[in-house]
Structures are given as C-alpha cells and as structure tokens.
C-alpha cells in the first residue's frame, strides 16, 4: 500500500538548518497490512434444551463484523445456522468462532460447551373403566387399556409404545361417593419402544373421576334357635352381610311379634321369620334370608287339686272324688289369657280300694281339660303336691236272720 510522507517544518535541525529547504521524499514507500487476529470467542448459549425443540446458539467475543459460526464436536445434534437440534436425548458438545472480515481473520474456535438434551414431556389421556363401580373396600380404580395414541407430544415417526402394567390409579378413600378424584400413577418403564428414552414419563391430562356406589351385601342366614315355649322370648340372630349396622327381622307368618331382635309369641304354633342386614354408608340393605320356622310349644302349667272328701269309707272302688277346679287352680297362666277348666276331663284314683291312711292319689288330666280361647297354648304338666285319701272301714248293713225258726 502507498505511503504518503508528510515532512513538517522543523524537521531539519542544527546550526545550519536554515540554509536548507525541508526535504522532499525521493522514493515511493509502501506498507503491507495483514488481517488482524481476533480476540477470544466464548459460547453464551443456554446449556439445556428439550428434545424436539431447537436451541438458538449464541456467542460473544472476537472482533470485526463477521458472523459467528458453530460446529458440533460430539453428540446426537446438528446445526443449521445458529439453530441446534437433537435426534435424541444426549449431551451435545458444540463450539463457535467468528468469521473474519476485511480486517480480521476468522477467530479461533471457542472452548467447547456441553449442552444437555432433556427428555420431552408428554401428557397421557386415561379413561376410568368402569366409570362407576360398587364399593369393595379398596381404593383401587381400574383404567381402560392405553396405547401410544393416548399420548400427546410424540414426534412423528418416533417408536414409542406403552406398558399398561406400569399404570395404576387410586382414590383417596374407598367410601361411597360421586365424582371422586382419581390419582393416576405412572411408574418407570411405562414408556417402551426404541425412542422411549427421549421422553419423560407423562403427566395426566384432564381430571379423571369415578362414582363409587353402595354395594350389595352377601347372603344372610338365620342362626336363631328353632323353638321357644309360649310365654318365653327368643333372641333372633343371623349371620352374613358386611355393613356396620345390625340385622332387622320380620314375621312372615304365624302367631308372633318382633321387637328389635326379640321374638314374642302370642300363641303356640309355628312362626316363620326372616332377617336381613341393614345397609350403611357403603352397603345397601341385604336381601332377606331364607325363611326360618320356629316352633312355639305350649306352656306347661301346674294344677292344684283338692281331694274331697279327704276321708271316706271303703266302698270297693279305687275312684277318688276331687273338688271342682277353675283357672285359679292353675299356676303359670299369663295374665289376661282366657283359660278355663272342664272337670269332666279330670279323674283321680288310688291303686287299691283297700282301707288305708293317706293313700296316694293319682290324678289323670285328659285332653280337653283346658278350655278357653288360649287353652291350646298350655298343657298341664304336673299336679302340685301329693294329694292323699284316707279310706276307713265301712259300716256293714244290718244282719237279718234267715234260719228256720222251728
């Protein structure tokens, strides 16, 4: 390059300098200017980006007006202009330099920068199936099968499948309720396929819910005794069913009534009853049990009799006379029950007609002795005490002579 030399006044010095003009340049000097070396270039890009997206690479440093250019040192990445893309989750190493211009040569490459490619997030759409189920004491919720089609965010062409065994769902409590929020858990290994590693486990889209309705209870079986004496009570019992409440009982037929679990008979006979387990928050009332027959047997009574007379002469008969009886002679009748007696059905005897003191009297009560509207609910089981009869010698009739008088 031509060099222009300018000689200013005072260039010459010395005691005789005034005798001379300022000199002129006698040759044509030139200068060669080479491209300058740029300063250090540094990468200033972000150090992470998500698979499937692009990262705009940036750098600083260097000199001049040249643009920055970038290069992949290693990793599953490629660069177009300043856009970095990745073909999979990896760590990509890149570097940069500044292109030279008219004044500067291209810079040296920057120090390498490691950029982490992170998995791409996905969302998963699930379907609760069935959407309504009966209470079963568990918090487990069943989901319909899922496929890759349930995933949102997969890049076209990527081989991603799913493993449904890694998917589970629960509700906070097992109790009955409508629109109960379902929590879906996606375990490691849910995503499968050649490109599964390029994606993070999905989050659940939407707000899945389930209705838990009351469950039917299992079969109830009557376990009560099968007999009771009229006048007594029988506690009814049953087994089966699952609710936290108790059992209810009802009379199907027969002369009985029920108060809570207590059976009361209004007469002797056969009562048919059944039971069921009452429902609670989580269970419906159970079905009625199979009918149970309960035999109400007649109530035993004791009979008090009076031998009348208590002493009589010998008369060759073993029969014994008794005083008339009434309901007052009976012990065990329930208040207000209508029971009367028929003395024609009552007999008494001694074992022999012979004379004797305090001879034991046997009382026989024949069918039909008890009468009245409630008589069929009772029977005479025993005679109170030990009735006795004294048989004394009889007075003979007057004698008459039957001999010839002459």
CSV table of C-alpha atoms in Angstrom, one decimal:
chain,number,residue,atom,x,y,z
A,1,UNK,CA,0.0,0.0,0.0
A,2,UNK,CA,1.4,3.5,-1.0
A,3,UNK,CA,2.7,5.5,2.0
A,4,UNK,CA,2.2,9.3,1.9
A,5,UNK,CA,5.0,11.0,3.9
A,6,UNK,CA,4.4,14.4,5.4
A,7,UNK,CA,7.5,16.5,6.4
A,8,UNK,CA,6.6,19.3,8.8
A,9,UNK,CA,8.5,22.5,9.5
A,10,UNK,CA,11.3,21.9,11.9
A,11,UNK,CA,12.1,18.5,10.5
A,12,UNK,CA,15.7,19.9,9.9
A,13,UNK,CA,17.7,20.9,12.9
A,14,UNK,CA,21.2,22.1,13.5
A,15,UNK,CA,23.0,25.4,13.3
A,16,UNK,CA,22.9,25.5,9.5
A,17,UNK,CA,19.4,24.1,9.1
A,18,UNK,CA,18.2,27.5,7.9
A,19,UNK,CA,20.4,27.1,4.8
A,20,UNK,CA,18.2,24.3,3.5
A,21,UNK,CA,14.6,23.7,2.4
A,22,UNK,CA,12.6,21.0,4.0
A,23,UNK,CA,13.5,17.9,2.0
A,24,UNK,CA,11.2,16.1,-0.4
A,25,UNK,CA,10.7,12.3,-0.5
A,26,UNK,CA,12.7,10.9,-3.3
A,27,UNK,CA,11.2,7.3,-3.4
A,28,UNK,CA,7.7,5.7,-3.2
A,29,UNK,CA,7.5,3.9,0.1
A,30,UNK,CA,4.8,1.2,0.6
A,31,UNK,CA,3.3,-0.8,3.5
A,32,UNK,CA,1.7,-4.2,3.6
A,33,UNK,CA,-1.3,-4.5,6.3
A,34,UNK,CA,-2.3,-8.1,7.1
A,35,UNK,CA,-5.5,-9.4,8.7
A,36,UNK,CA,-5.6,-9.0,12.4
A,37,UNK,CA,-6.1,-11.9,14.8
A,38,UNK,CA,-9.5,-11.7,16.6
A,39,UNK,CA,-9.9,-11.8,20.4
A,40,UNK,CA,-11.2,-14.9,22.1
A,41,UNK,CA,-14.7,-16.1,21.3
A,42,UNK,CA,-16.9,-17.6,24.1
A,43,UNK,CA,-20.1,-19.7,23.8
A,44,UNK,CA,-23.0,-17.9,25.6
A,45,UNK,CA,-25.8,-20.3,24.7
A,46,UNK,CA,-28.1,-22.0,27.3
A,47,UNK,CA,-26.8,-25.3,28.5
A,48,UNK,CA,-30.0,-27.3,28.2
A,49,UNK,CA,-32.9,-27.7,25.8
A,50,UNK,CA,-35.8,-30.2,25.3
A,51,UNK,CA,-35.7,-32.9,22.8
A,52,UNK,CA,-37.9,-32.0,19.9
A,53,UNK,CA,-37.3,-28.3,20.2
A,54,UNK,CA,-34.4,-26.1,18.9
A,55,UNK,CA,-31.8,-24.0,20.7
A,56,UNK,CA,-30.6,-20.7,19.3
A,57,UNK,CA,-26.8,-20.8,19.7
A,58,UNK,CA,-25.1,-17.6,20.8
A,59,UNK,CA,-21.5,-16.5,21.4
A,60,UNK,CA,-19.6,-13.4,22.3
A,61,UNK,CA,-16.1,-12.0,21.7
A,62,UNK,CA,-13.9,-11.8,18.7
A,63,UNK,CA,-13.6,-8.6,16.5
A,64,UNK,CA,-14.9,-7.2,13.4
A,65,UNK,CA,-18.2,-7.6,11.6
A,66,UNK,CA,-18.1,-11.3,10.8
A,67,UNK,CA,-20.9,-13.6,12.0
A,68,UNK,CA,-20.5,-16.4,14.4
A,69,UNK,CA,-20.5,-19.9,13.1
A,70,UNK,CA,-21.0,-23.1,15.1
A,71,UNK,CA,-19.9,-26.7,14.9
A,72,UNK,CA,-20.9,-29.9,16.7
A,73,UNK,CA,-17.9,-31.6,18.4
A,74,UNK,CA,-19.9,-34.6,19.6
A,75,UNK,CA,-23.4,-35.9,20.4
A,76,UNK,CA,-26.6,-36.5,18.5
A,77,UNK,CA,-27.1,-33.0,17.4
A,78,UNK,CA,-27.0,-31.0,14.2
A,79,UNK,CA,-26.7,-27.3,13.5
A,80,UNK,CA,-28.4,-25.2,10.8
A,81,UNK,CA,-27.3,-21.6,11.0
A,82,UNK,CA,-27.4,-20.9,14.7
A,83,UNK,CA,-30.2,-23.5,15.4
A,84,UNK,CA,-29.2,-26.6,17.3
A,85,UNK,CA,-31.5,-29.7,17.1
A,86,UNK,CA,-31.1,-33.1,18.6
A,87,UNK,CA,-32.0,-36.6,17.3
A,88,UNK,CA,-32.3,-37.9,20.8
A,89,UNK,CA,-31.6,-37.3,24.5
A,90,UNK,CA,-27.9,-36.8,24.8
A,91,UNK,CA,-25.1,-34.4,25.8
A,92,UNK,CA,-24.0,-32.4,22.7
A,93,UNK,CA,-20.7,-30.6,22.7
A,94,UNK,CA,-20.5,-27.5,20.4
A,95,UNK,CA,-18.1,-24.8,19.7
A,96,UNK,CA,-18.1,-21.4,18.0
A,97,UNK,CA,-15.9,-19.0,16.1
A,98,UNK,CA,-16.3,-15.6,14.5
A,99,UNK,CA,-15.9,-15.4,10.7
A,100,UNK,CA,-13.3,-13.0,9.5
A,101,UNK,CA,-14.0,-9.8,7.6
A,102,UNK,CA,-11.8,-7.3,5.6
A,103,UNK,CA,-9.8,-6.5,8.7
A,104,UNK,CA,-9.8,-9.7,10.8
A,105,UNK,CA,-9.1,-13.3,10.1
A,106,UNK,CA,-11.5,-15.9,11.3
A,107,UNK,CA,-11.2,-16.4,15.1
A,108,UNK,CA,-10.0,-19.4,16.8
A,109,UNK,CA,-12.7,-21.9,17.9
A,110,UNK,CA,-14.1,-21.2,21.3
A,111,UNK,CA,-13.8,-23.6,24.2
A,112,UNK,CA,-16.2,-26.5,23.9
A,113,UNK,CA,-19.7,-26.1,25.5
A,114,UNK,CA,-21.7,-29.1,26.7
A,115,UNK,CA,-25.4,-28.8,26.1
A,116,UNK,CA,-27.8,-31.3,27.7
A,117,UNK,CA,-30.8,-32.5,25.7
A,118,UNK,CA,-33.5,-33.3,28.2
A,119,UNK,CA,-36.5,-35.7,27.6
A,120,UNK,CA,-39.6,-34.2,26.0
A,121,UNK,CA,-42.6,-34.1,28.4
A,122,UNK,CA,-45.8,-35.9,27.4
A,123,UNK,CA,-49.4,-35.9,28.5
A,124,UNK,CA,-51.5,-39.0,28.9
A,125,UNK,CA,-55.2,-39.3,28.5
A,126,UNK,CA,-56.8,-42.1,30.6
A,127,UNK,CA,-60.3,-43.4,30.8
A,128,UNK,CA,-61.7,-44.8,34.1
A,129,UNK,CA,-63.4,-48.1,33.2
A,130,UNK,CA,-65.9,-48.7,34.6
A,131,UNK,CA,-66.7,-45.1,35.5
A,132,UNK,CA,-68.9,-46.3,38.2
A,133,UNK,CA,-68.4,-49.4,40.5
A,134,UNK,CA,-69.8,-50.8,43.7
A,135,UNK,CA,-68.0,-50.2,47.0
A,136,UNK,CA,-65.4,-53.0,47.6
A,137,UNK,CA,-63.4,-51.7,50.5
A,138,UNK,CA,-60.4,-50.9,48.3
A,139,UNK,CA,-59.1,-47.6,46.8
A,140,UNK,CA,-58.1,-49.2,43.6
A,141,UNK,CA,-59.5,-47.9,40.3
A,142,UNK,CA,-59.5,-49.7,37.0
A,143,UNK,CA,-58.3,-47.9,33.9
A,144,UNK,CA,-59.1,-48.8,30.3
A,145,UNK,CA,-56.1,-50.0,28.3
A,146,UNK,CA,-53.8,-47.3,26.9
A,147,UNK,CA,-51.7,-47.1,23.8
A,148,UNK,CA,-49.4,-44.6,22.2
A,149,UNK,CA,-52.5,-43.0,20.8
A,150,UNK,CA,-53.3,-41.8,24.4
A,151,UNK,CA,-50.1,-39.8,24.5
A,152,UNK,CA,-49.8,-36.2,23.4
A,153,UNK,CA,-46.4,-34.9,22.3
A,154,UNK,CA,-44.7,-37.7,20.5
A,155,UNK,CA,-42.8,-36.6,17.5
A,156,UNK,CA,-43.9,-38.1,14.2
A,157,UNK,CA,-42.0,-41.3,13.4
A,158,UNK,CA,-40.7,-42.0,16.9
A,159,UNK,CA,-41.2,-45.6,18.0
A,160,UNK,CA,-42.9,-45.2,21.4
A,161,UNK,CA,-45.2,-47.8,22.9
A,162,UNK,CA,-46.6,-48.3,26.4
A,163,UNK,CA,-46.7,-51.0,29.1
A,164,UNK,CA,-50.1,-50.9,30.9
A,165,UNK,CA,-48.7,-52.8,33.9
A,166,UNK,CA,-46.9,-49.7,34.9
A,167,UNK,CA,-50.0,-47.7,35.2
A,168,UNK,CA,-52.2,-47.6,38.4
A,169,UNK,CA,-55.0,-45.5,39.8
A,170,UNK,CA,-56.5,-44.9,43.2
A,171,UNK,CA,-59.0,-42.7,45.0
A,172,UNK,CA,-58.2,-41.0,48.4
A,173,UNK,CA,-60.8,-43.1,50.3
A,174,UNK,CA,-62.7,-46.3,49.5
A,175,UNK,CA,-66.1,-44.9,50.7
A,176,UNK,CA,-69.1,-44.3,48.5
A,177,UNK,CA,-69.2,-41.0,46.6
A,178,UNK,CA,-69.9,-39.3,43.3
A,179,UNK,CA,-67.2,-37.9,41.0
A,180,UNK,CA,-64.4,-38.9,43.3
A,181,UNK,CA,-61.0,-37.7,42.1
A,182,UNK,CA,-58.8,-40.4,40.7
A,183,UNK,CA,-55.0,-40.2,41.1
A,184,UNK,CA,-53.1,-41.9,38.3
A,185,UNK,CA,-49.5,-43.1,38.9
A,186,UNK,CA,-47.2,-43.7,36.0
A,187,UNK,CA,-44.3,-45.9,37.0
A,188,UNK,CA,-40.9,-46.1,35.5
A,189,UNK,CA,-41.0,-48.3,32.4
A,190,UNK,CA,-44.4,-47.2,31.2
A,191,UNK,CA,-42.9,-45.9,28.0
A,192,UNK,CA,-41.3,-48.5,25.8
A,193,UNK,CA,-40.0,-48.6,22.2
A,194,UNK,CA,-36.8,-47.6,20.5
A,195,UNK,CA,-37.3,-43.8,21.2
A,196,UNK,CA,-38.9,-44.1,24.7
A,197,UNK,CA,-35.8,-42.7,26.3
A,198,UNK,CA,-36.4,-39.4,24.5
A,199,UNK,CA,-39.5,-38.7,26.6
A,200,UNK,CA,-40.2,-38.2,30.2
A,201,UNK,CA,-43.0,-40.1,32.0
A,202,UNK,CA,-46.3,-38.5,31.0
A,203,UNK,CA,-48.4,-36.3,33.2
A,204,UNK,CA,-52.2,-37.0,33.2
A,205,UNK,CA,-54.4,-34.7,31.2
A,206,UNK,CA,-57.8,-33.8,32.5
A,207,UNK,CA,-59.3,-34.8,35.9
A,208,UNK,CA,-60.4,-38.4,35.9
A,209,UNK,CA,-63.2,-39.3,38.3
A,210,UNK,CA,-65.2,-42.3,39.4
A,211,UNK,CA,-68.5,-42.9,41.1
A,212,UNK,CA,-68.5,-45.4,43.9
A,213,UNK,CA,-72.0,-46.7,44.7
A,214,UNK,CA,-73.3,-48.8,47.5
A,215,UNK,CA,-72.5,-52.5,47.3
A,216,UNK,CA,-74.9,-55.4,47.7
A,217,UNK,CA,-74.3,-57.4,50.8
A,218,UNK,CA,-73.7,-61.2,50.8
A,219,UNK,CA,-76.3,-63.7,51.8
A,220,UNK,CA,-77.8,-63.5,55.2
A,221,UNK,CA,-78.6,-66.7,57.1
A,222,UNK,CA,-80.8,-67.0,60.2
A,223,UNK,CA,-78.9,-68.6,63.1
A,224,UNK,CA,-81.6,-68.4,65.8
A,225,UNK,CA,-82.9,-71.3,67.8
A,226,UNK,CA,-85.8,-73.1,66.2
A,227,UNK,CA,-88.1,-73.5,69.2
A,228,UNK,CA,-89.5,-71.4,72.1
A,229,UNK,CA,-92.1,-72.0,74.8
A,230,UNK,CA,-95.2,-69.8,74.7
A,231,UNK,CA,-94.6,-67.1,77.2
A,232,UNK,CA,-90.9,-67.0,76.8
A,233,UNK,CA,-88.9,-64.8,74.4
A,234,UNK,CA,-86.4,-65.9,71.8
A,235,UNK,CA,-83.5,-63.7,70.7
A,236,UNK,CA,-83.2,-63.7,66.9
A,237,UNK,CA,-79.8,-63.9,65.4
A,238,UNK,CA,-78.3,-64.0,61.9
A,239,UNK,CA,-75.0,-64.1,60.1
A,240,UNK,CA,-73.8,-62.8,56.8
A,241,UNK,CA,-73.7,-59.4,55.2
A,242,UNK,CA,-70.9,-56.8,55.6
A,243,UNK,CA,-72.4,-53.5,56.8
A,244,UNK,CA,-71.5,-51.9,60.1
A,245,UNK,CA,-75.2,-51.8,61.2
A,246,UNK,CA,-77.2,-54.6,62.7
A,247,UNK,CA,-79.9,-57.0,61.5
A,248,UNK,CA,-83.6,-56.5,61.0
A,249,UNK,CA,-86.1,-59.3,61.4
A,250,UNK,CA,-89.8,-59.7,60.4
A,251,UNK,CA,-92.5,-62.3,60.8
A,252,UNK,CA,-93.6,-63.9,57.6
A,253,UNK,CA,-96.4,-65.9,59.2
A,254,UNK,CA,-97.6,-67.3,62.5
A,255,UNK,CA,-98.7,-66.1,65.9
A,256,UNK,CA,-95.6,-64.0,66.8
A,257,UNK,CA,-94.4,-60.4,67.0
A,258,UNK,CA,-90.9,-59.0,66.9
A,259,UNK,CA,-89.5,-56.1,68.9
A,260,UNK,CA,-86.0,-55.3,67.6
A,261,UNK,CA,-84.4,-58.8,67.8
A,262,UNK,CA,-86.8,-60.3,70.4
A,263,UNK,CA,-89.4,-62.7,69.2
A,264,UNK,CA,-92.6,-62.8,71.3
A,265,UNK,CA,-95.2,-65.5,70.6
A,266,UNK,CA,-98.9,-64.7,71.0
A,267,UNK,CA,-99.9,-68.3,71.0
A,268,UNK,CA,-98.5,-71.8,70.5
A,269,UNK,CA,-97.9,-72.7,66.9
A,270,UNK,CA,-95.3,-72.2,64.1
A,271,UNK,CA,-93.9,-68.8,63.4
A,272,UNK,CA,-92.0,-68.2,60.2
A,273,UNK,CA,-89.4,-65.4,60.3
A,274,UNK,CA,-86.6,-64.0,58.2
A,275,UNK,CA,-83.7,-61.5,58.6
A,276,UNK,CA,-81.6,-59.1,56.7
A,277,UNK,CA,-78.5,-57.0,57.3
A,278,UNK,CA,-79.3,-53.3,57.3
A,279,UNK,CA,-77.4,-51.1,54.9
A,280,UNK,CA,-75.0,-48.3,55.9
A,281,UNK,CA,-72.9,-45.7,54.1
A,282,UNK,CA,-71.3,-48.2,51.8
A,283,UNK,CA,-73.8,-51.1,51.6
A,284,UNK,CA,-77.4,-51.5,50.5
A,285,UNK,CA,-79.8,-53.4,52.7
A,286,UNK,CA,-79.2,-57.1,52.1
A,287,UNK,CA,-81.7,-59.4,50.6
A,288,UNK,CA,-84.0,-61.2,53.1
A,289,UNK,CA,-82.7,-64.5,54.3
A,290,UNK,CA,-84.4,-67.8,53.7
A,291,UNK,CA,-87.4,-68.2,55.9
A,292,UNK,CA,-86.8,-69.9,59.2
A,293,UNK,CA,-89.6,-71.9,61.0
A,294,UNK,CA,-89.7,-71.5,64.8
A,295,UNK,CA,-91.9,-73.9,66.8
A,296,UNK,CA,-93.8,-72.2,69.7
A,297,UNK,CA,-94.6,-75.0,72.1
A,298,UNK,CA,-97.4,-75.0,74.7
A,299,UNK,CA,-96.6,-73.6,78.1
A,300,UNK,CA,-96.6,-76.1,80.9
A,301,UNK,CA,-98.9,-75.5,83.8
A,302,UNK,CA,-99.1,-76.9,87.3
A,303,UNK,CA,-102.5,-78.0,88.7
A,304,UNK,CA,-103.5,-77.8,92.3
A,305,UNK,CA,-106.3,-80.3,93.2
A,306,UNK,CA,-108.2,-80.9,96.4
A,307,UNK,CA,-109.4,-84.4,97.4
A,308,UNK,CA,-112.9,-84.0,98.6
A,309,UNK,CA,-113.7,-85.7,100.9
A,310,UNK,CA,-110.3,-86.4,102.2
A,311,UNK,CA,-111.6,-89.5,104.0
A,312,UNK,CA,-114.3,-91.9,103.1
A,313,UNK,CA,-115.4,-95.4,104.0
A,314,UNK,CA,-114.2,-98.4,102.0
A,315,UNK,CA,-116.6,-98.9,99.0
A,316,UNK,CA,-114.7,-101.3,96.8
A,317,UNK,CA,-113.9,-98.5,94.3
A,318,UNK,CA,-110.5,-97.0,93.5
A,319,UNK,CA,-112.0,-93.8,92.3
A,320,UNK,CA,-111.4,-90.6,94.3
A,321,UNK,CA,-113.6,-87.5,94.2
A,322,UNK,CA,-112.0,-84.1,93.7
A,323,UNK,CA,-113.3,-80.7,94.5
A,324,UNK,CA,-114.3,-78.6,91.5
A,325,UNK,CA,-111.4,-76.8,89.8
A,326,UNK,CA,-111.1,-73.4,87.9
A,327,UNK,CA,-108.3,-71.3,86.3
A,328,UNK,CA,-107.3,-70.3,89.8
A,329,UNK,CA,-106.1,-73.9,90.4
A,330,UNK,CA,-103.6,-73.5,87.6
A,331,UNK,CA,-100.1,-72.0,88.0
A,332,UNK,CA,-98.4,-70.4,85.0
A,333,UNK,CA,-101.1,-68.8,83.1
A,334,UNK,CA,-100.0,-65.5,81.5
A,335,UNK,CA,-102.1,-62.5,82.7
A,336,UNK,CA,-105.3,-61.9,80.7
A,337,UNK,CA,-105.1,-65.2,78.8
A,338,UNK,CA,-108.5,-66.8,78.7
A,339,UNK,CA,-108.1,-70.3,80.1
A,340,UNK,CA,-110.8,-72.3,81.9
A,341,UNK,CA,-111.2,-75.9,83.0
A,342,UNK,CA,-113.5,-78.8,82.2
A,343,UNK,CA,-113.6,-81.1,85.3
A,344,UNK,CA,-115.2,-83.9,83.3
A,345,UNK,CA,-111.7,-84.4,81.9
A,346,UNK,CA,-110.2,-84.8,85.4
A,347,UNK,CA,-110.1,-88.1,87.2
A,348,UNK,CA,-108.4,-89.4,90.4
A,349,UNK,CA,-107.8,-92.8,91.8
A,350,UNK,CA,-105.9,-94.9,94.3
A,351,UNK,CA,-104.0,-98.0,93.4
A,352,UNK,CA,-106.3,-100.2,95.5
A,353,UNK,CA,-109.7,-99.9,97.2
A,354,UNK,CA,-108.4,-101.3,100.5
A,355,UNK,CA,-108.7,-99.4,103.8
A,356,UNK,CA,-105.7,-97.3,104.4
A,357,UNK,CA,-104.5,-93.9,105.7
A,358,UNK,CA,-103.1,-91.2,103.4
A,359,UNK,CA,-103.2,-93.4,100.4
A,360,UNK,CA,-101.5,-91.7,97.4
A,361,UNK,CA,-104.0,-90.3,94.9
A,362,UNK,CA,-103.1,-90.4,91.2
A,363,UNK,CA,-104.7,-87.5,89.2
A,364,UNK,CA,-105.2,-88.0,85.4
A,365,UNK,CA,-105.8,-85.0,83.2
A,366,UNK,CA,-107.4,-85.9,79.9
A,367,UNK,CA,-107.2,-84.0,76.7
A,368,UNK,CA,-109.8,-81.2,76.7
A,369,UNK,CA,-109.4,-80.4,80.4
A,370,UNK,CA,-108.1,-76.9,79.4
A,371,UNK,CA,-110.7,-74.8,77.7
A,372,UNK,CA,-111.0,-71.2,76.6
A,373,UNK,CA,-109.6,-69.1,73.7
A,374,UNK,CA,-106.0,-69.6,74.9
A,375,UNK,CA,-106.2,-73.2,76.1
A,376,UNK,CA,-104.3,-74.5,73.1
A,377,UNK,CA,-101.2,-72.6,74.2
A,378,UNK,CA,-101.0,-74.5,77.5
A,379,UNK,CA,-100.9,-78.0,78.8
A,380,UNK,CA,-100.9,-79.4,82.3
A,381,UNK,CA,-97.6,-80.9,83.1
A,382,UNK,CA,-97.8,-81.7,86.7
A,383,UNK,CA,-100.1,-81.8,89.8
A,384,UNK,CA,-98.9,-79.7,92.7
A,385,UNK,CA,-98.2,-81.5,95.9
A,386,UNK,CA,-99.1,-85.1,96.8
A,387,UNK,CA,-102.8,-85.5,97.2
A,388,UNK,CA,-103.9,-88.3,99.6
A,389,UNK,CA,-107.1,-90.1,100.6
A,390,UNK,CA,-107.8,-92.0,103.8
A,391,UNK,CA,-110.2,-94.9,103.3
A,392,UNK,CA,-111.8,-96.1,106.5
A,393,UNK,CA,-113.6,-99.3,107.3
A,394,UNK,CA,-117.1,-99.2,106.1
A,395,UNK,CA,-120.1,-99.9,108.4
A,396,UNK,CA,-121.8,-103.1,107.4
A,397,UNK,CA,-125.5,-103.3,106.7
A,398,UNK,CA,-127.9,-104.8,109.4
A,399,UNK,CA,-128.0,-108.5,109.6
A,400,UNK,CA,-131.2,-110.4,109.2
A,401,UNK,CA,-132.0,-114.0,110.4
A,402,UNK,CA,-132.6,-116.3,107.6
A,403,UNK,CA,-132.6,-119.6,109.6
A,404,UNK,CA,-135.8,-121.7,110.2
A,405,UNK,CA,-137.4,-120.6,113.4
A,406,UNK,CA,-138.7,-124.0,114.3
